[in-house]
Amino acid sequence: MTEELKKGLEGVLVAESSLSFIDGDAGELVYRGYTIDDLAKNATFEEVVYLLWHGELPTADELSDFKSSMAKERHLDDGVQRLVRDLAEADEEPMAALRTIISDLSAYDPDTDADPTDEAANLRKGRRITAKIPTALAAFSRIRNGNDPVEPHENLDHASNFLYMLNDEEPDDVLAETFDMALVLHADHGLNASTFSAMVTSSTLADLHAAVTSAVGALSGSLHGGANQDVMQALLELDESGKEPIGWVEDRLESGDRVPGFGHRVYNVKDPRAKILSAESEALGEAAGTPHWHEYSVSIEEYLGEEKGLAPNVDFYSASTYYQMGIPVDVYTPIFAMSRVGGWIAHVLEQYDDNRLIRPRARYVGPKDGTVTPIENR
């Protein structure tokens, strides 16, 4: 009997998880029993990370302690700072830089020699990795633009501190709340490619830094995290063309190009995160006097929905949201990593807790019955 081939592991169950649930037909996303709408409106990124790592939302005291412990880990060691500067001055691509930086963090981590499955040590490592990514990313972005890095601000929350370090000024409440919400929306999403990469790596009993480095590598591709950057570049192309959105889409499709930000491997309807970010993008545009970005997006969404039956994913509206916040386009995917690291670490902790080496098989379709010809006769 020939076993059914499932390319891309589509529809294959490989694990049980208590972290997040997706109903692709209903357009629902749940973290540990809480809907994404509820969390986006009523919980901060730090609360969501605590929920993912510890299984329940924190009390006020637990949240205060967690935020304080995260804030204390934001500083980069001198060696990491030198690496960030070297990568920025070499004009390295941001996701490649982030991948290298996270791997380097291992050399300075006090728990680097801990058993890979030591949960307490992994929670400490997780706090350090999660806290240091924004510092490294903001410093990298500033240095390549000829500016000095900005030291982290211990009294600001995770989202506000990143914007502060990126722009050298504290964000207003609207920007801070919008960015925090975006981080909440991206924190976890089932066994996506980057999360599964982290799980595969950790299943070998490699350490947490190795697992997160693997995840960053997977996220960098245009079919995963890189899509949000592609969306904004497409919207900028539309804006520069002077065409109406529908005509621009028709021209793009006729030339064989796809419109990024549409379709999803799991959702058969509109991504619930896209619904939330669409409203945020509209509000930002109205406040900044740049409503055209949201108007472009809505026109494209309506046309592709009616004509092609396609629905937008989270990348389609996160792109214009970030752009209106003044975030450089090629930093969008690293920001995705800045959020998703919370989910990666939670899944790695779950993998370690009930580990089995992940080792699928492939159906061999190559040649058979070969014999080696002596090298002088080849």
CSV table of N, CA and C in Angstrom, one decimal, residues 75-86 104 108 132 151:
chain,number,residue,atom,x,y,z
A,75,HIS,N,19.7,45.6,28.2
A,75,HIS,CA,21.0,46.0,27.8
A,75,HIS,C,21.8,45.0,27.1
A,76,LEU,N,22.6,45.4,26.1
A,76,LEU,CA,23.4,44.5,25.3
A,76,LEU,C,24.8,44.5,25.8
A,77,ASP,N,25.4,43.3,25.9
A,77,ASP,CA,26.8,43.2,26.3
A,77,ASP,C,27.7,43.9,25.2
A,78,ASP,N,28.9,44.3,25.7
A,78,ASP,CA,29.8,45.1,24.8
A,78,ASP,C,30.0,44.3,23.5
A,79,GLY,N,30.3,43.0,23.6
A,79,GLY,CA,30.5,42.2,22.4
A,79,GLY,C,29.4,42.2,21.4
A,80,VAL,N,28.2,42.1,22.0
A,80,VAL,CA,27.0,42.1,21.1
A,80,VAL,C,26.8,43.5,20.4
A,81,GLN,N,27.1,44.5,21.2
A,81,GLN,CA,27.0,45.9,20.7
A,81,GLN,C,28.0,46.0,19.5
A,82,ARG,N,29.2,45.5,19.6
A,82,ARG,CA,30.2,45.6,18.6
A,82,ARG,C,29.7,44.8,17.3
A,83,LEU,N,29.1,43.7,17.5
A,83,LEU,CA,28.6,42.9,16.4
A,83,LEU,C,27.4,43.6,15.7
A,84,VAL,N,26.5,44.2,16.5
A,84,VAL,CA,25.4,45.0,15.9
A,84,VAL,C,26.0,46.1,15.0
A,85,ARG,N,27.0,46.8,15.5
A,85,ARG,CA,27.6,47.9,14.7
A,85,ARG,C,28.3,47.4,13.5
A,86,ASP,N,29.0,46.3,13.6
A,86,ASP,CA,29.7,45.7,12.4
A,86,ASP,C,28.7,45.3,11.3
A,104,ASP,N,24.6,35.0,18.6
A,104,ASP,CA,25.7,35.6,19.4
A,104,ASP,C,25.3,35.8,20.8
A,108,TYR,N,27.0,35.2,25.7
A,108,TYR,CA,27.0,36.1,26.9
A,108,TYR,C,25.9,35.7,27.9
A,132,LYS,N,16.1,41.6,24.6
A,132,LYS,CA,17.3,42.2,23.9
A,132,LYS,C,17.0,42.4,22.4
A,151,GLU,N,20.0,54.2,24.4
A,151,GLU,CA,19.9,53.2,25.5
A,151,GLU,C,18.5,52.9,25.8
